[in-house]
Short mmCIF file of C-alpha atoms in Angstrom, two decimals:
data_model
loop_
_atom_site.label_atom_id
_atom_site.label_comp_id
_atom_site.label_asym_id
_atom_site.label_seq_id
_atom_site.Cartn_x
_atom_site.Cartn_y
_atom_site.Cartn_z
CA UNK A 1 -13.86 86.07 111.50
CA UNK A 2 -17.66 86.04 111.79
CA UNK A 3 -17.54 86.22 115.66
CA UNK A 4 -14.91 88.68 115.39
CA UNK A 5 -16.94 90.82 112.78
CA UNK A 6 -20.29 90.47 114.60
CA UNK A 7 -18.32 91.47 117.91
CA UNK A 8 -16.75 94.58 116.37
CA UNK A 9 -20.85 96.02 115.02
CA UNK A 10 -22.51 95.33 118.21
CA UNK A 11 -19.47 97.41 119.73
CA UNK A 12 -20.45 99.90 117.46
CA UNK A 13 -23.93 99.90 117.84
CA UNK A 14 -23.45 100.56 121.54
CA UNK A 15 -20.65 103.05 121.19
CA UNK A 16 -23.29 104.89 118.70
CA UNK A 17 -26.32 104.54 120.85
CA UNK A 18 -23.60 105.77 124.11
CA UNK A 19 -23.14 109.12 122.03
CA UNK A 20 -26.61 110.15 121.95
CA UNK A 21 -27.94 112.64 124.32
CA UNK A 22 -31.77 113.40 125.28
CA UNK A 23 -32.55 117.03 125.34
CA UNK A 24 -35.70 119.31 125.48
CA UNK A 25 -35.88 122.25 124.15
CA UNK A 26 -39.22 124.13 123.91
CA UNK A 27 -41.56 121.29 125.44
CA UNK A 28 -40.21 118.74 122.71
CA UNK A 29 -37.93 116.31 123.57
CA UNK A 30 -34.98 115.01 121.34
CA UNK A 31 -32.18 112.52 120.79
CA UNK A 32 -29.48 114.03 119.36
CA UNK A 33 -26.34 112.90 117.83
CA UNK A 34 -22.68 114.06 116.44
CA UNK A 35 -24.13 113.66 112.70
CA UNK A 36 -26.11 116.69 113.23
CA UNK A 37 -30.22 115.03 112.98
CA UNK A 38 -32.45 115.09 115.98
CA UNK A 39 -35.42 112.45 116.70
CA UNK A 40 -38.39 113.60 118.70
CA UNK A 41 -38.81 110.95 121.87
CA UNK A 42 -40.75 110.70 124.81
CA UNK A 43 -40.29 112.30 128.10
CA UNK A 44 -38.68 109.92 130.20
CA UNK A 45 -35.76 107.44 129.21
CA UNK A 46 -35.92 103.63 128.98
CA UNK A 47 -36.16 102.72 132.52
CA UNK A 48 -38.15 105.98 133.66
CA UNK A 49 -40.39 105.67 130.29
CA UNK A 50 -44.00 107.54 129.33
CA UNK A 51 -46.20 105.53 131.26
CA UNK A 52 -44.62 106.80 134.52
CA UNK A 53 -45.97 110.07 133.77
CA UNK A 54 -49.39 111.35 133.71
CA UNK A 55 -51.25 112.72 130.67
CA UNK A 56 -50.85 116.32 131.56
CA UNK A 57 -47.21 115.88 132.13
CA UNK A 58 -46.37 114.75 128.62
CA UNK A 59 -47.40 116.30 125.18
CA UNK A 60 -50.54 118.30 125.20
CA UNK A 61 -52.89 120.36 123.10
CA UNK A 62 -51.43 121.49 119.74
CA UNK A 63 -47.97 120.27 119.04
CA UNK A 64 -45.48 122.17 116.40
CA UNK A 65 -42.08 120.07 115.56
CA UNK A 66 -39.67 122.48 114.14
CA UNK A 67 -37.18 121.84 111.03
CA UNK A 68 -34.66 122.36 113.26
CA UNK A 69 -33.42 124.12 116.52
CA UNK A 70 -29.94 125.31 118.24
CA UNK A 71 -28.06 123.55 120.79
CA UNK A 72 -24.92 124.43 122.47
CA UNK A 73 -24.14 126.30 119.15
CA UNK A 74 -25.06 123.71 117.04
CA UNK A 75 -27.92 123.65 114.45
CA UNK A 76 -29.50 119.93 114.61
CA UNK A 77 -32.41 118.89 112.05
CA UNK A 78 -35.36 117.24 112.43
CA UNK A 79 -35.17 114.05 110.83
CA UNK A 80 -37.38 111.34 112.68
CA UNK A 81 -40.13 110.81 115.07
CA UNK A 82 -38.61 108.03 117.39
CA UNK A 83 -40.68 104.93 118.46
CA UNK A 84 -43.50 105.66 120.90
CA UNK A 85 -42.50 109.78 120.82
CA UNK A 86 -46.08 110.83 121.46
CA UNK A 87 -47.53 107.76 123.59
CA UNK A 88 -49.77 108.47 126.62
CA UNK A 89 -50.25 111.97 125.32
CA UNK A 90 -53.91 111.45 126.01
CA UNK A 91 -53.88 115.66 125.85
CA UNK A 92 -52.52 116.34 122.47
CA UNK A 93 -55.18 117.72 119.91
CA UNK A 94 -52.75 117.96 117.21
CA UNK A 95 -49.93 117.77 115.76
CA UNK A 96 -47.48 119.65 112.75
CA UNK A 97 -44.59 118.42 111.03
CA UNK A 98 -41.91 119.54 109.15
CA UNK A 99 -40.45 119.24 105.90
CA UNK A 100 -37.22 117.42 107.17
CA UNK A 101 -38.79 114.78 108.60
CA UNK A 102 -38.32 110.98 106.63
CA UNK A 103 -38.96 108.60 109.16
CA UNK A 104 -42.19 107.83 111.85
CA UNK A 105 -41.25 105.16 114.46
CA UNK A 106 -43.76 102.40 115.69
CA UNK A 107 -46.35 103.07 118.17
CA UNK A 108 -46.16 106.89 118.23
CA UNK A 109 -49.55 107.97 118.73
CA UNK A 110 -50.50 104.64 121.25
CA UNK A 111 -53.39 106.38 123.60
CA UNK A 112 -53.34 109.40 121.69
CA UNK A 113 -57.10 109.67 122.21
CA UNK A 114 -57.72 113.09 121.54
CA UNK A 115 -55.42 113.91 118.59
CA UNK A 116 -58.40 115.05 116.05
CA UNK A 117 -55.91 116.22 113.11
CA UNK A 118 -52.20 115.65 111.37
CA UNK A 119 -50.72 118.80 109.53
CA UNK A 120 -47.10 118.61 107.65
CA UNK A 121 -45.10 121.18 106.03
CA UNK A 122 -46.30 120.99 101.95
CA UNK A 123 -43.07 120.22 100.74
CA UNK A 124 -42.07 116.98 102.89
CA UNK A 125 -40.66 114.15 100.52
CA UNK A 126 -42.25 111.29 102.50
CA UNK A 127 -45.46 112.31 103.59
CA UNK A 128 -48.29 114.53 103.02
CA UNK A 129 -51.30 115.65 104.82
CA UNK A 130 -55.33 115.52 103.36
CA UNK A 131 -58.51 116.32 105.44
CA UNK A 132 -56.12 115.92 108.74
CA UNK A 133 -54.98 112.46 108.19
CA UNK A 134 -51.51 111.77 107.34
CA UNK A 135 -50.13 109.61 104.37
CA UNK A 136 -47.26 108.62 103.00
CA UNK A 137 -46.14 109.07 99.29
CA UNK A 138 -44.80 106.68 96.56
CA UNK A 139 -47.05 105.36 97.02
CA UNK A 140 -49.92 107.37 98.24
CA UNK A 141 -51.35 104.75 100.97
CA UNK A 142 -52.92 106.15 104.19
CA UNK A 143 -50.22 106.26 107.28
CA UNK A 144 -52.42 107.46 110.69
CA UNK A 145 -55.71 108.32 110.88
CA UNK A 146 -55.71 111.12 114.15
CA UNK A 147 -58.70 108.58 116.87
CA UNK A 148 -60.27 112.01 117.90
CA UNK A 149 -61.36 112.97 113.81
CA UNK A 150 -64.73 113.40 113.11
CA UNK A 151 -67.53 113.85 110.66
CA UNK A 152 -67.65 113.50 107.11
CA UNK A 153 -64.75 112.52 105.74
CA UNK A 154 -63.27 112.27 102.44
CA UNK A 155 -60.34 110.18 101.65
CA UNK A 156 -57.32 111.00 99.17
CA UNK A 157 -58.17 110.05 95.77
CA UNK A 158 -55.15 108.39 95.17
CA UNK A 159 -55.23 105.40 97.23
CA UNK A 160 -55.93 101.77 96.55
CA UNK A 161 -56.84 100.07 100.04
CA UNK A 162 -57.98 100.82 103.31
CA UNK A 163 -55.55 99.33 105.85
CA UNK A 164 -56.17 97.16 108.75
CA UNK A 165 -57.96 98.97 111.72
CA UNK A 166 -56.72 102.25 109.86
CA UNK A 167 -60.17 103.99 111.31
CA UNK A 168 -60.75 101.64 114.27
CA UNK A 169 -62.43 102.91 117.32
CA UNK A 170 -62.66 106.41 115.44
CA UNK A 171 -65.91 107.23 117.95
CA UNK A 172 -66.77 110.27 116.06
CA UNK A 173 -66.63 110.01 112.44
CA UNK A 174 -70.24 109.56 111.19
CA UNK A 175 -69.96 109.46 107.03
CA UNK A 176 -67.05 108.41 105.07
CA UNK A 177 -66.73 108.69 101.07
CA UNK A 178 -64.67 105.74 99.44
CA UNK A 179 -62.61 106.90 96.76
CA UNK A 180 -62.86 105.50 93.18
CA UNK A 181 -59.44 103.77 93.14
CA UNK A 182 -60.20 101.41 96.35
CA UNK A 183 -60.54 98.02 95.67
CA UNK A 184 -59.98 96.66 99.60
CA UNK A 185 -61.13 97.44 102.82
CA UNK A 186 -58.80 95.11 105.19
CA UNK A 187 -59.41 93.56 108.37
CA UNK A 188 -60.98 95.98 110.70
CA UNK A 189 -60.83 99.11 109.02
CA UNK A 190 -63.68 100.67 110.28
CA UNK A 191 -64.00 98.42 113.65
CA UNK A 192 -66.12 100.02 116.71
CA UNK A 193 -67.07 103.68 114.40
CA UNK A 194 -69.89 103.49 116.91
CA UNK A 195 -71.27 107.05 115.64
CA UNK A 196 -70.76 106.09 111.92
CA UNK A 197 -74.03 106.60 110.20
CA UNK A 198 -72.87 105.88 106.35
CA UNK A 199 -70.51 104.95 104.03
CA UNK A 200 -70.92 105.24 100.37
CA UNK A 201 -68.71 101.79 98.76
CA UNK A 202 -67.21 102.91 95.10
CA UNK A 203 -67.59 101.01 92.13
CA UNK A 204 -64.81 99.05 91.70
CA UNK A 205 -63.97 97.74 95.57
CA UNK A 206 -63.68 94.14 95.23
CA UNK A 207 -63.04 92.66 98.65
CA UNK A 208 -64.46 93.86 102.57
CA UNK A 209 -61.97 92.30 104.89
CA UNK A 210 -62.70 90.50 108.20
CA UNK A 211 -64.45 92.61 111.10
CA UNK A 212 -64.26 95.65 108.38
CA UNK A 213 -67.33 97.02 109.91
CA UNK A 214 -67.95 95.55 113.32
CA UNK A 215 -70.21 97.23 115.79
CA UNK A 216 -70.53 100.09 113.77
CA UNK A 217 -74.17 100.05 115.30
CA UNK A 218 -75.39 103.45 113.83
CA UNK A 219 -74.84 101.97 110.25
CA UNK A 220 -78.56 102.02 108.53
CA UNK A 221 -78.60 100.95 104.87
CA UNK A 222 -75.68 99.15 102.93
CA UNK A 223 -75.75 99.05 99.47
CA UNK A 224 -72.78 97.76 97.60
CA UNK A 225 -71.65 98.07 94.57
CA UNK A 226 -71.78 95.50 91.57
CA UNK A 227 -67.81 94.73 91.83
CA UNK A 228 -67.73 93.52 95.03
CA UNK A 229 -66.84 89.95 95.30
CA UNK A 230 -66.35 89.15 98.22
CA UNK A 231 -67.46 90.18 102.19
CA UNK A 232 -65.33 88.35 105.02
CA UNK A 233 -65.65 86.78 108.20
CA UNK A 234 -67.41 88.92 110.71
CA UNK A 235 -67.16 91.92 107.86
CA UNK A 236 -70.67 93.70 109.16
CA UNK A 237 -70.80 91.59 113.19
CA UNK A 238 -73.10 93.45 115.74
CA UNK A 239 -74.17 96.41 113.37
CA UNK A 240 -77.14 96.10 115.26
CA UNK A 241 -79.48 98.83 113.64
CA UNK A 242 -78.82 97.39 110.07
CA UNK A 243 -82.39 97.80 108.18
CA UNK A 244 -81.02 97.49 104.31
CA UNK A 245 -78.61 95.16 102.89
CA UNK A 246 -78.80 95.70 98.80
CA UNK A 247 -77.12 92.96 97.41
CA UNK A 248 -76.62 93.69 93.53
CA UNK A 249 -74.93 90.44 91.43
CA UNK A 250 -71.44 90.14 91.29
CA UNK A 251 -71.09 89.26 95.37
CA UNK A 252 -69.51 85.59 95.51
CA UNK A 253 -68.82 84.79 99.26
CA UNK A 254 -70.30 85.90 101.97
CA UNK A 255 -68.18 84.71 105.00
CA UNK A 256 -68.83 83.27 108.20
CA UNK A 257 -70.86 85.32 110.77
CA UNK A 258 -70.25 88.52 108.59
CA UNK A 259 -74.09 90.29 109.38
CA UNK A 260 -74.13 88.28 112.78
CA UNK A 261 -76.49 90.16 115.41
CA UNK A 262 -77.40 92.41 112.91
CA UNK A 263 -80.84 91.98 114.95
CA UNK A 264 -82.71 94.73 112.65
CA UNK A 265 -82.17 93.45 108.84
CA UNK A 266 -85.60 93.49 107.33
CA UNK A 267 -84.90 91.47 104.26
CA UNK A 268 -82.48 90.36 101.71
CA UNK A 269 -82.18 89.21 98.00
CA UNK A 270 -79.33 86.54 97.30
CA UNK A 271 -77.93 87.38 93.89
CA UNK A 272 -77.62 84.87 90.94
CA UNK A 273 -74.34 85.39 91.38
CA UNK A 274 -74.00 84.14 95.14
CA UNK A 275 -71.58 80.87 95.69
CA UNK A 276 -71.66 80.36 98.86
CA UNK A 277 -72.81 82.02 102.34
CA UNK A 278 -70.60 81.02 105.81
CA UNK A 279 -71.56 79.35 109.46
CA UNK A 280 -73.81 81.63 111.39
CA UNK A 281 -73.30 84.79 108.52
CA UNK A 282 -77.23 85.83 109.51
CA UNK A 283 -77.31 84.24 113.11
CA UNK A 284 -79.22 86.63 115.25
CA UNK A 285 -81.04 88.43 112.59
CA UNK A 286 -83.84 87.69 114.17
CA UNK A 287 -86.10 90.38 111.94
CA UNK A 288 -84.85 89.19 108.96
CA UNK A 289 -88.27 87.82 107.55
CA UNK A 290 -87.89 87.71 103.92
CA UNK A 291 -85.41 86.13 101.43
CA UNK A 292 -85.51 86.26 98.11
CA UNK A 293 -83.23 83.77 96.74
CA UNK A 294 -81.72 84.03 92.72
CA UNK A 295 -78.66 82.17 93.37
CA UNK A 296 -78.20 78.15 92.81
CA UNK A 297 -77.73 77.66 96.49
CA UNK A 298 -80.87 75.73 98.76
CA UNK A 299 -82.42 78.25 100.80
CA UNK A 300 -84.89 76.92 103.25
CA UNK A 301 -87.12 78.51 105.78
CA UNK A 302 -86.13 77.85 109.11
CA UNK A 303 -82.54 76.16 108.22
CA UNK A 304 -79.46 76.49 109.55
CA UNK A 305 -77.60 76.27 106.39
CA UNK A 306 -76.20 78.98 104.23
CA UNK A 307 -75.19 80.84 107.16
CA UNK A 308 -78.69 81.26 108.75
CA UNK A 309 -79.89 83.47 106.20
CA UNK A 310 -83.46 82.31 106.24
CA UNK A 311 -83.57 80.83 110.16
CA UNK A 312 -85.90 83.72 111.07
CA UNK A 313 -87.53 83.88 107.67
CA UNK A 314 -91.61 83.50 107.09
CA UNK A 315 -91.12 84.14 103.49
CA UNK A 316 -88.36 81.86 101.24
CA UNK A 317 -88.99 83.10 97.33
CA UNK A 318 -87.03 81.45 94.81
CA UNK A 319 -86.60 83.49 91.62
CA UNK A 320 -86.17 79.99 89.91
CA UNK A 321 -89.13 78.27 90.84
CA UNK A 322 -92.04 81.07 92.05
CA UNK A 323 -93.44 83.98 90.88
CA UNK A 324 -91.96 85.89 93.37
CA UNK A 325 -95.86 86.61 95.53
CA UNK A 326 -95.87 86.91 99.07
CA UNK A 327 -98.64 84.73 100.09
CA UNK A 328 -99.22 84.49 103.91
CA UNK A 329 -100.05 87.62 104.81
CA UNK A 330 -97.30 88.49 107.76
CA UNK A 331 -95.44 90.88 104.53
CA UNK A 332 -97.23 92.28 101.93
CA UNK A 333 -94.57 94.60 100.46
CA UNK A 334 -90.95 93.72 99.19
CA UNK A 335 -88.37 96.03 98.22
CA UNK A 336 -86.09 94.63 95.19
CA UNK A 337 -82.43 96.32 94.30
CA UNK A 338 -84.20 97.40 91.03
CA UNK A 339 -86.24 99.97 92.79
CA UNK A 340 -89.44 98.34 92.07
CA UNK A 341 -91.85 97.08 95.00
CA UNK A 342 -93.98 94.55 94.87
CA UNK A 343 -97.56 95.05 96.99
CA UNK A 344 -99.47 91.75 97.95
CA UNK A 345 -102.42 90.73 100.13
CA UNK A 346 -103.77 94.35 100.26
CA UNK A 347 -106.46 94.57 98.08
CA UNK A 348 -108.68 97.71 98.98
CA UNK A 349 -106.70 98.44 101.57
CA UNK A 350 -104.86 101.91 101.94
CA UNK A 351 -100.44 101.23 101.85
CA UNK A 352 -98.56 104.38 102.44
CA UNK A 353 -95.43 103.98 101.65
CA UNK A 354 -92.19 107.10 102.42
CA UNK A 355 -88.57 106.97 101.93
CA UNK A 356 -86.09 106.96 104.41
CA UNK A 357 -86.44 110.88 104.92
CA UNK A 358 -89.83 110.40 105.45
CA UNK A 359 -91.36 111.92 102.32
CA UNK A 360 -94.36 110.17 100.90
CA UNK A 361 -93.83 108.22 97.66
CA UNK A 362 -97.32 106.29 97.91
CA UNK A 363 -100.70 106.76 99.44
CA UNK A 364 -102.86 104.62 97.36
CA UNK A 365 -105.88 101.97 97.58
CA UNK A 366 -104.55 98.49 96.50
CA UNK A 367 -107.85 97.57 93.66
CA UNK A 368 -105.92 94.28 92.86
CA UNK A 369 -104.36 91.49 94.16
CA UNK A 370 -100.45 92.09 92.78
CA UNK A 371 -99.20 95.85 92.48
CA UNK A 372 -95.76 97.10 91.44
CA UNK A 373 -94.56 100.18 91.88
CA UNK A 374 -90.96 101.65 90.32
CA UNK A 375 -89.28 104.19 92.92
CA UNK A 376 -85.70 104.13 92.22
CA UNK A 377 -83.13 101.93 92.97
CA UNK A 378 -81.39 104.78 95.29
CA UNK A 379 -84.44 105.09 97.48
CA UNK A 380 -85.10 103.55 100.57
CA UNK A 381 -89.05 103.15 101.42
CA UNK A 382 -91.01 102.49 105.31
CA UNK A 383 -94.02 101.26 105.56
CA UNK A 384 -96.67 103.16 107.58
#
């Protein structure tokens, strides 16, 4: 009875699938059935698919599915967007959906390279549109993110995580705002944002997943927040114009090779906090001269352990055992996440110090031979 039964759906199944026809009406092209519902396709059928056809041949500029349209008499709705519907359609720019529409099938926007923005009729029961990118709802969790969006971007504020590579290879976005309610960024997130400038982390994000951030080589300053716990494996790889990492306590882990090739770091202060720092996480940071070390862990000058972090380093300070000077010379001024900075080795000499928009906080004569100064723990000095 089990072979028989099995027999009698995959008859079915094929006698269903026989009954569908492939239209196009109006540029879009649809599978339609006897039940009345329509699902947008691809050009092409299974043998004679997409990628036979060049860009300009499939979907292009700014596409407008209807609720529903009229075939040989017969009203069909709009009910799905089939698997790979929109692939290749390296000409679309965007894209608007109607309120009918429940389902989205797998790998329909593959090469959609210039699709910049996602609009849907307001009243859809599934998904919903904010700043261009399309979600779904119940719960609110980000579906597609359009490759061709740009900017500044801010997210919905009802989402939780950041999916995997949900922004990957997004070449033009240059500042994104995390929402409060985000505690993860998963693996690859915000992978190859080569033009991404800054990203402002909310309190409350706990965990930044593996190659979160990799090669987004415009990034400048990090500063996290106190929640976060943990950074993965390769989380921050090949930002390679880093210059500020501002560690606050609260960070655990810091995984393997996460700021590897970040060849510009300056510095960086180890929290109290800090358990334990994986193979290679500061390999090629070869400007990273300073540490300043409050956690338990041994950090040594020119040691491969703990990830590398003080391989390139001239100046090891341990909060636990030294008064935190700077005594060979090669630095004489160290920012700390406080906002103070401490200025050594200078005395009557002139230190001008500016933020990072270039407006002079400092010009002063160092009279003695330890000087702090308190600028804020939101801005980021140079030395000139």
């Amino acid at each position: 009875m089990k072979i028989r039964t099995t027999l009698l759906a995959s008859a079915f199944c094929c006698w269903n699938m026989a009954m569908a026809e492939k239209i196009e009406i109006d540029g879009i092209y649809y599978n339609i059935g006897n039940d009345g519902n329509a699902e947008v396709t691809y050009k092409g059928d299974e043998e004679d698919g997409w990628m036979y056809y060049s860009a300009d041949e499939l979907y292009c500029g700014d596409v407008e599915i209807p609720n529903q349209f009229e075939y040989k008499g017969k009203n069909y709705a709009v009910k799905s967007i089939g698997k790979d519907a929109f692939a290749g359609s390296k000409l679309m720019t965007s894209v608007y959906f109607p309120a009918t529409l429940e389902t989205i099938g797998n790998g329909c926007f593959t090469l959609c390279q210039t699709l910049e923005k996602i609009d849907i009729e307001e009243d859809n029961e599934n998904f919903f549109s904010y700043n261009s990118i399309l979600y779904s709802k119940n719960p609110t969790s980000i579906f597609f993110v359009p490759r061709a969006i740009g900017g500044d971007l801010e997210l919905n504020n009802e989402i939780t995580t950041i999916p995997s590579a949900a922004f990957q290879n997004c070449k033009n976005i240059t500042t994104i705002l995390l929402p409060d309610g985000v505690t993860t960024i998963q693996d690859g997130a915000f992978n190859s944002c080569t033009n991404l400038e800054e990203i402002f982390f909310n309190d409350g994000l706990t965990t930044i997943g593996e190659y979160a951030f990799s090669k987004c080589n415009k990034l400048n300053i990090l500063s996290f927040p106190n929640s976060l716990t943990t950074i993965k494996a390769a989380a921050f790889t090949d930002c390679t114009n880093l210059n500020y990492v501002l560690v606050h306590d609260g960070l655990e882990t810091i995984g393997k090779m996460a700021f590897y090739n970040c060849q510009n770091i300056l510095g960086i202060e180890l929290p109290s906090t800090l358990k334990s720092i994986g193979d290679q996480a500061f390999d090629l940071c070869y400007s990273l001269d300073v540490v300043l070390n409050n956690s338990n862990l041994v950090v040594t000058a020119g040691s491969t352990t703990n990830g590398h972090v003080a391989y390139y380093a001239t100046e090891v300070i341990d909060s636990k055992t030294e008064t935190g000077l700077l005594t060979n010379g090669k630095k004489n001024i160290y920012l700390h996440t406080d906002g103070t900075i401490n200025v050594t080795n200078a005395t009557g000499k002139n230190v001008m110090i500016y933020d990072y928009n270039g407006r002079l906080l400092m010009n002063e004569k160092i009279d003695s031979e330890l000087q702090m100064f308190n600028i804020g723990k939101h801005t980021i000095p140079t030395i000139r």
